[in-house]
XYZ file of N, CA and C in Angstrom:
540
model
N 7.815 87.274 9.687
C 9.048 87.509 10.414
C 9.160 89.006 10.755
N 9.462 89.290 11.986
C 9.560 90.669 12.441
C 10.884 91.287 11.998
N 10.848 92.569 11.711
C 12.074 93.272 11.338
C 12.913 93.517 12.593
N 14.170 93.802 12.374
C 15.067 94.104 13.497
C 14.576 95.322 14.280
N 14.081 96.306 13.552
C 13.603 97.538 14.184
C 12.407 97.276 15.106
N 11.481 96.432 14.644
C 10.303 96.104 15.474
C 10.747 95.336 16.735
N 11.638 94.389 16.549
C 12.149 93.630 17.694
C 12.847 94.551 18.685
N 13.665 95.462 18.153
C 14.388 96.382 19.037
C 13.432 97.286 19.775
N 12.361 97.691 19.138
C 11.355 98.514 19.830
C 10.765 97.730 21.009
N 10.558 96.423 20.810
C 10.042 95.578 21.910
C 11.062 95.496 23.036
N 12.345 95.329 22.660
C 13.406 95.274 23.672
C 13.452 96.617 24.424
N 13.398 97.711 23.686
C 13.422 99.038 24.312
C 12.227 99.223 25.230
N 11.111 98.565 24.898
C 9.908 98.655 25.719
C 9.934 97.759 26.935
N 11.004 96.969 27.090
C 11.129 96.149 28.277
C 11.091 94.645 28.038
N 10.803 94.205 26.824
C 10.753 92.761 26.517
C 12.158 92.285 26.182
N 12.969 92.118 27.225
C 14.396 91.784 27.060
C 14.608 90.441 26.348
N 13.670 89.511 26.503
C 13.803 88.201 25.876
C 13.922 88.288 24.356
N 13.341 89.345 23.777
C 13.410 89.541 22.329
C 14.842 89.803 21.842
N 15.708 90.202 22.770
C 17.107 90.438 22.404
C 17.780 89.135 21.916
N 17.241 88.018 22.373
C 17.775 86.709 21.933
C 17.631 86.532 20.424
N 16.528 87.044 19.859
C 16.337 86.948 18.415
C 17.404 87.784 17.694
N 17.649 88.968 18.211
C 18.684 89.823 17.610
C 20.050 89.178 17.751
N 20.295 88.552 18.906
C 21.571 87.854 19.110
C 21.755 86.769 18.069
N 20.710 85.975 17.831
C 20.798 84.910 16.838
C 21.071 85.452 15.433
N 20.514 86.591 15.134
C 20.695 87.190 13.805
C 22.064 87.821 13.624
N 22.647 88.356 14.709
C 23.829 89.208 14.542
C 25.077 88.749 15.274
N 25.015 87.713 16.102
C 26.220 87.392 16.876
C 27.390 86.942 15.987
N 27.118 86.178 14.952
C 28.218 85.735 14.059
C 28.781 86.920 13.269
N 27.903 87.791 12.830
C 28.356 88.977 12.084
C 29.259 89.851 12.948
N 28.835 90.088 14.194
C 29.654 90.918 15.068
C 30.968 90.238 15.399
N 30.897 88.918 15.651
C 32.134 88.167 15.908
C 33.108 88.362 14.746
N 32.619 88.179 13.519
C 33.485 88.343 12.339
C 33.996 89.758 12.203
N 33.157 90.720 12.496
C 33.560 92.131 12.472
C 34.744 92.352 13.416
N 34.637 91.839 14.621
C 35.710 91.984 15.607
C 36.943 91.155 15.209
N 36.690 89.952 14.722
C 37.813 89.069 14.405
C 38.662 89.659 13.273
N 38.019 90.307 12.328
C 38.754 90.935 11.222
C 39.663 92.063 11.688
N 39.372 92.599 12.835
C 40.195 93.665 13.377
C 41.223 93.152 14.372
N 40.828 92.208 15.202
C 41.707 91.757 16.296
C 42.480 90.475 15.978
N 41.944 89.635 15.102
C 42.514 88.313 14.813
C 42.681 87.476 16.097
N 41.776 87.691 17.022
C 41.815 86.989 18.296
C 40.403 86.480 18.582
N 40.237 85.146 18.509
C 38.913 84.552 18.667
C 38.293 84.807 20.032
N 39.056 84.603 21.071
C 38.524 84.798 22.429
C 38.131 86.260 22.664
N 38.981 87.179 22.229
C 38.670 88.589 22.392
C 37.441 88.954 21.567
N 37.325 88.412 20.370
C 36.164 88.697 19.520
C 34.873 88.210 20.183
N 34.930 87.057 20.820
C 33.754 86.546 21.563
C 33.399 87.481 22.699
N 34.404 87.932 23.450
C 34.184 88.838 24.563
C 33.570 90.162 24.103
N 34.112 90.718 23.019
C 33.601 91.975 22.511
C 32.185 91.829 21.992
N 31.876 90.699 21.365
C 30.515 90.431 20.883
C 29.549 90.403 22.061
N 29.936 89.709 23.129
C 29.096 89.653 24.311
C 28.902 91.055 24.923
N 29.992 91.797 24.991
C 29.899 93.165 25.547
C 28.954 94.027 24.715
N 29.008 93.881 23.393
C 28.152 94.669 22.514
C 26.676 94.374 22.815
N 26.327 93.104 22.988
C 24.942 92.762 23.288
C 24.532 93.210 24.695
N 25.488 93.210 25.623
C 25.193 93.752 26.949
C 24.893 95.250 26.854
N 25.642 95.949 25.998
C 25.407 97.399 25.808
C 24.074 97.650 25.144
N 23.671 96.767 24.240
C 22.353 96.913 23.586
C 21.262 96.888 24.649
N 21.375 95.953 25.561
C 20.367 95.858 26.630
C 20.468 97.066 27.561
N 21.680 97.418 27.936
C 21.888 98.530 28.852
C 21.351 99.852 28.273
N 21.625 100.093 26.999
C 21.261 101.364 26.372
C 20.037 101.233 25.462
N 19.204 100.255 25.692
C 18.054 100.003 24.830
C 17.125 101.206 24.715
N 17.056 101.994 25.759
C 16.149 103.165 25.716
C 16.688 104.263 24.787
N 17.961 104.192 24.423
C 18.506 105.219 23.518
C 18.261 104.918 22.043
N 17.692 103.734 21.768
C 17.397 103.373 20.367
C 16.310 104.282 19.833
N 16.593 104.912 18.705
C 15.622 105.802 18.049
C 14.916 104.991 16.957
N 13.605 104.992 17.016
C 12.825 104.151 16.112
C 12.929 104.554 14.648
N 13.384 105.783 14.380
C 13.513 106.209 12.998
C 14.861 105.847 12.392
N 15.753 105.272 13.203
C 17.078 104.859 12.729
C 17.097 103.371 12.389
N 18.011 103.005 11.543
C 18.235 101.605 11.199
C 18.856 100.881 12.393
N 18.300 99.716 12.721
C 18.848 98.935 13.834
C 20.302 98.545 13.543
N 20.575 98.128 12.313
C 21.911 97.659 11.947
C 22.956 98.741 12.153
N 22.668 99.977 11.760
C 23.678 101.025 11.954
C 23.825 101.356 13.426
N 22.741 101.308 14.204
C 22.821 101.532 15.636
C 23.645 100.439 16.311
N 23.420 99.182 15.896
C 24.160 98.047 16.449
C 25.662 98.200 16.165
N 26.032 98.525 14.920
C 27.448 98.634 14.590
C 28.090 99.873 15.208
N 27.297 100.876 15.505
C 27.863 102.020 16.237
C 28.224 101.576 17.647
N 27.349 100.816 18.278
C 27.644 100.274 19.614
C 28.846 99.334 19.518
N 28.873 98.487 18.507
C 29.986 97.545 18.351
C 31.312 98.295 18.169
N 31.292 99.336 17.377
C 32.500 100.123 17.165
C 32.936 100.795 18.475
N 32.000 101.323 19.216
C 32.337 101.943 20.497
C 32.921 100.930 21.489
N 32.378 99.724 21.494
C 32.887 98.671 22.402
C 34.346 98.370 22.033
N 34.628 98.251 20.752
C 35.992 97.960 20.318
C 36.932 99.117 20.646
N 36.485 100.326 20.384
C 37.318 101.502 20.694
C 37.595 101.596 22.202
N 36.572 101.324 22.996
C 36.756 101.329 24.473
C 37.784 100.289 24.886
N 37.689 99.114 24.281
C 38.624 98.044 24.639
C 40.057 98.453 24.317
N 40.272 98.973 23.114
C 41.633 99.336 22.722
C 42.140 100.568 23.458
N 41.218 101.421 23.836
C 41.610 102.575 24.629
C 42.108 102.092 26.001
N 41.425 101.084 26.551
C 41.849 100.526 27.844
C 43.151 99.753 27.705
N 43.260 99.023 26.643
C 44.457 98.217 26.396
C 45.668 99.084 26.036
N 45.424 100.116 25.253
C 46.449 101.042 24.751
C 47.490 100.357 23.890
N 47.192 99.155 23.478
C 48.082 98.506 22.527
C 47.315 97.427 21.777
N 47.583 97.345 20.503
C 46.926 96.323 19.687
C 47.783 95.068 19.696
N 47.121 93.944 19.610
C 47.860 92.661 19.515
C 48.490 92.544 18.131
N 49.420 91.628 18.042
C 50.045 91.342 16.762
C 48.971 90.815 15.797
N 48.885 91.428 14.638
C 47.828 91.049 13.694
C 48.376 90.310 12.489
N 49.456 89.658 12.628
C 50.040 88.972 11.483
C 49.418 87.625 11.189
N 48.542 87.145 12.094
C 47.857 85.889 11.854
C 46.851 86.112 10.764
N 46.642 85.134 9.950
C 45.683 85.277 8.841
C 44.435 84.460 9.103
N 43.332 85.005 8.687
C 42.054 84.328 8.794
C 41.939 83.357 7.630
N 41.601 82.133 7.917
C 41.386 81.164 6.834
C 39.987 80.611 6.945
N 39.350 80.411 5.792
C 37.942 80.023 5.788
C 37.750 78.535 6.075
N 38.724 77.709 5.758
C 38.582 76.296 5.991
C 37.643 75.594 5.010
N 37.231 76.265 3.951
C 36.339 75.664 2.967
C 37.120 74.750 2.031
N 36.504 73.646 1.681
C 37.124 72.727 0.738
C 36.879 73.216 -0.666
N 37.836 73.065 -1.533
C 37.684 73.484 -2.910
C 37.939 72.292 -3.823
N 37.258 72.250 -4.957
C 37.450 71.154 -5.896
C 38.378 71.556 -7.031
N 38.967 72.748 -6.946
C 39.890 73.230 -7.983
C 41.196 72.432 -7.895
N 41.991 72.571 -8.944
C 43.297 71.907 -8.926
C 44.159 72.527 -7.819
N 45.095 71.762 -7.278
C 45.887 72.233 -6.132
C 46.656 73.537 -6.407
N 47.158 73.727 -7.621
C 47.918 74.939 -7.925
C 47.020 76.176 -7.880
N 45.783 76.040 -8.355
C 44.834 77.130 -8.304
C 44.501 77.473 -6.856
N 44.331 76.427 -6.044
C 44.031 76.637 -4.637
C 45.158 77.384 -3.943
N 46.393 77.014 -4.231
C 47.552 77.668 -3.622
C 47.591 79.137 -4.040
N 47.415 79.398 -5.352
C 47.393 80.778 -5.842
C 46.325 81.596 -5.148
N 45.121 81.027 -5.017
C 44.012 81.733 -4.405
C 44.301 81.994 -2.932
N 44.842 81.010 -2.223
C 45.159 81.188 -0.789
C 46.246 82.238 -0.616
N 47.249 82.220 -1.476
C 48.305 83.218 -1.398
C 47.763 84.625 -1.667
N 46.854 84.725 -2.625
C 46.244 86.018 -2.950
C 45.404 86.523 -1.777
N 44.626 85.642 -1.181
C 43.802 86.011 -0.019
C 44.694 86.441 1.148
N 45.761 85.675 1.369
C 46.695 86.013 2.448
C 47.321 87.379 2.195
N 47.646 87.659 0.945
C 48.237 88.963 0.589
C 47.227 90.094 0.805
N 45.987 89.842 0.471
C 44.934 90.865 0.730
C 44.836 91.137 2.227
N 44.866 90.083 3.031
C 44.793 90.263 4.480
C 46.000 91.017 5.012
N 47.177 90.726 4.479
C 48.363 91.475 4.898
C 48.244 92.945 4.522
N 47.698 93.190 3.335
C 47.499 94.574 2.889
C 46.457 95.250 3.781
N 45.383 94.558 4.116
C 44.377 95.119 5.028
C 44.987 95.439 6.375
N 45.878 94.599 6.865
C 46.520 94.831 8.156
C 47.333 96.113 8.164
N 47.816 96.519 6.999
C 48.636 97.744 6.924
C 47.789 99.015 6.930
N 46.476 98.877 6.702
C 45.603 100.049 6.686
C 45.324 100.518 8.116
N 45.085 101.808 8.285
C 44.654 102.290 9.593
C 43.303 101.662 9.949
N 43.040 101.566 11.230
C 41.845 100.907 11.734
C 40.553 101.462 11.127
N 40.464 102.794 10.982
C 39.238 103.376 10.460
C 39.000 102.995 8.998
N 40.075 102.880 8.211
C 39.928 102.475 6.819
C 39.545 100.984 6.709
N 40.178 100.173 7.542
C 39.842 98.748 7.570
C 38.371 98.554 7.939
N 37.901 99.371 8.891
C 36.522 99.264 9.355
C 35.521 99.600 8.261
N 35.751 100.689 7.514
C 34.774 101.050 6.468
C 34.779 100.039 5.325
N 35.940 99.477 5.022
C 35.983 98.419 3.996
C 35.189 97.210 4.492
N 35.403 96.822 5.747
C 34.708 95.661 6.303
C 33.197 95.882 6.274
N 32.761 97.029 6.765
C 31.324 97.282 6.845
C 30.647 97.355 5.470
N 31.294 98.029 4.522
C 30.650 98.220 3.219
C 30.817 97.006 2.295
N 31.924 96.303 2.420
C 32.174 95.196 1.503
C 31.795 93.837 2.067
N 32.131 93.561 3.316
C 31.857 92.262 3.913
C 30.491 92.208 4.589
N 30.134 93.261 5.294
C 28.820 93.313 5.945
C 27.745 93.859 4.999
N 28.173 94.366 3.866
C 27.299 94.913 2.826
C 26.328 95.970 3.351
N 26.846 96.790 4.256
C 26.042 97.904 4.749
C 26.057 99.009 3.700
N 24.974 99.714 3.595
C 24.881 100.825 2.670
C 25.694 101.999 3.239
N 26.153 102.854 2.337
C 26.922 104.016 2.754
C 26.132 104.856 3.753
N 24.833 104.977 3.516
C 23.984 105.777 4.414
C 23.960 105.194 5.828
N 23.938 103.868 5.936
C 23.928 103.223 7.239
C 25.255 103.449 7.971
N 26.369 103.339 7.237
C 27.669 103.551 7.836
C 27.799 105.015 8.247
N 27.306 105.913 7.420
C 27.347 107.347 7.737
C 26.558 107.621 9.011
N 25.400 107.033 9.118
C 24.577 107.201 10.309
C 25.305 106.665 11.547
N 25.922 105.504 11.396
C 26.659 104.889 12.475
C 27.817 105.789 12.945
N 28.522 106.368 11.988
C 29.704 107.160 12.276
C 29.368 108.633 12.611
N 28.135 109.033 12.330
C 27.752 110.407 12.590
C 28.341 111.413 11.596
N 28.500 110.951 10.340
C 29.042 111.799 9.277
C 28.103 111.721 8.070
N 28.398 112.475 7.036
C 27.565 112.433 5.828
C 27.879 111.202 4.994
N 26.918 110.855 4.156
C 27.126 109.730 3.239
C 28.279 110.023 2.299
N 28.417 111.267 1.861
C 29.524 111.643 0.967
C 30.876 111.417 1.642
N 30.958 111.716 2.935
C 32.213 111.521 3.658
C 32.572 110.046 3.692
N 31.597 109.191 3.862
C 31.847 107.742 3.872
C 32.290 107.279 2.485
N 31.649 107.764 1.455
C 32.041 107.386 0.095
C 33.500 107.751 -0.166
N 33.885 108.936 0.268
C 35.265 109.380 0.096
C 36.210 108.495 0.903
N 35.819 108.196 2.143
C 36.657 107.372 3.015
C 36.848 105.959 2.428
N 35.759 105.394 1.884
C 35.844 104.046 1.276
C 36.733 104.111 0.030
N 36.532 105.137 -0.779
C 37.351 105.282 -2.005
C 38.843 105.366 -1.636
N 39.150 106.188 -0.660
C 40.556 106.327 -0.251
C 41.095 105.025 0.373
N 40.250 104.342 1.130
C 40.676 103.079 1.745
C 40.976 102.029 0.683
N 40.121 101.942 -0.299
C 40.335 100.968 -1.374
C 41.562 101.334 -2.200
N 41.747 102.611 -2.443
C 42.935 103.063 -3.175
C 44.214 102.694 -2.400
N 44.172 102.926 -1.080
C 45.340 102.595 -0.265
C 45.531 101.082 -0.177
N 44.438 100.330 -0.083
C 44.517 98.871 -0.046
C 45.160 98.358 -1.312
N 44.780 98.905 -2.452
C 45.355 98.496 -3.729
C 46.856 98.789 -3.743
N 47.241 99.947 -3.254
C 48.668 100.301 -3.241
C 49.456 99.369 -2.326
N 48.891 99.058 -1.158
C 49.550 98.145 -0.229
C 49.662 96.739 -0.834
N 48.604 96.314 -1.497
C 48.597 94.992 -2.137
C 49.685 94.923 -3.209
N 49.760 95.932 -4.046
C 50.744 95.942 -5.128
C 52.184 96.026 -4.554
N 52.339 96.755 -3.456
C 53.639 96.839 -2.808
C 54.062 95.454 -2.284
N 53.136 94.719 -1.698
C 53.437 93.386 -1.200
C 53.727 92.438 -2.348
N 53.068 92.632 -3.479
C 53.275 91.796 -4.653
C 54.720 91.902 -5.167
N 55.313 93.085 -4.994
C 56.666 93.294 -5.473
C 57.703 92.558 -4.629
N 57.356 92.288 -3.375
C 58.325 91.666 -2.462
C 58.606 90.224 -2.788
């Protein structure tokens, strides 16, 4: 199996069909990345498509010594920022993401778990976009701090600090919601 970097080198060299392999590997991840920020399925699909269009358009800018994943998420972040810059307003984010997974736990446990997840999402919604993004990338996408730093054009230490502060603020928001 070819690595993402090798496939991207082929795409950069003109073999555009290879982008389909990258699409299969990353389209759901990008969709989820966008959905966690926008809570809008149709918009998330559009942004995902735009990100892959940008990959093809800017394929020659891919540096072979960089991680493909961090380059991809940098493009994805720019696509989202461009969209919101054009929109100049964010949609209402009070809708909650639900996984739809069946559980075999007792109903009371399920309710507690769903309420806790909903509360975490409400707390996440209260965070600034940049803090939500670093939590998503490091915790849900399981990107390394170095990859996120490369994507953002900052040091790894700066990302560690940003994640620490985001988690601290998330905890405070969560506890504040718990009091209500």
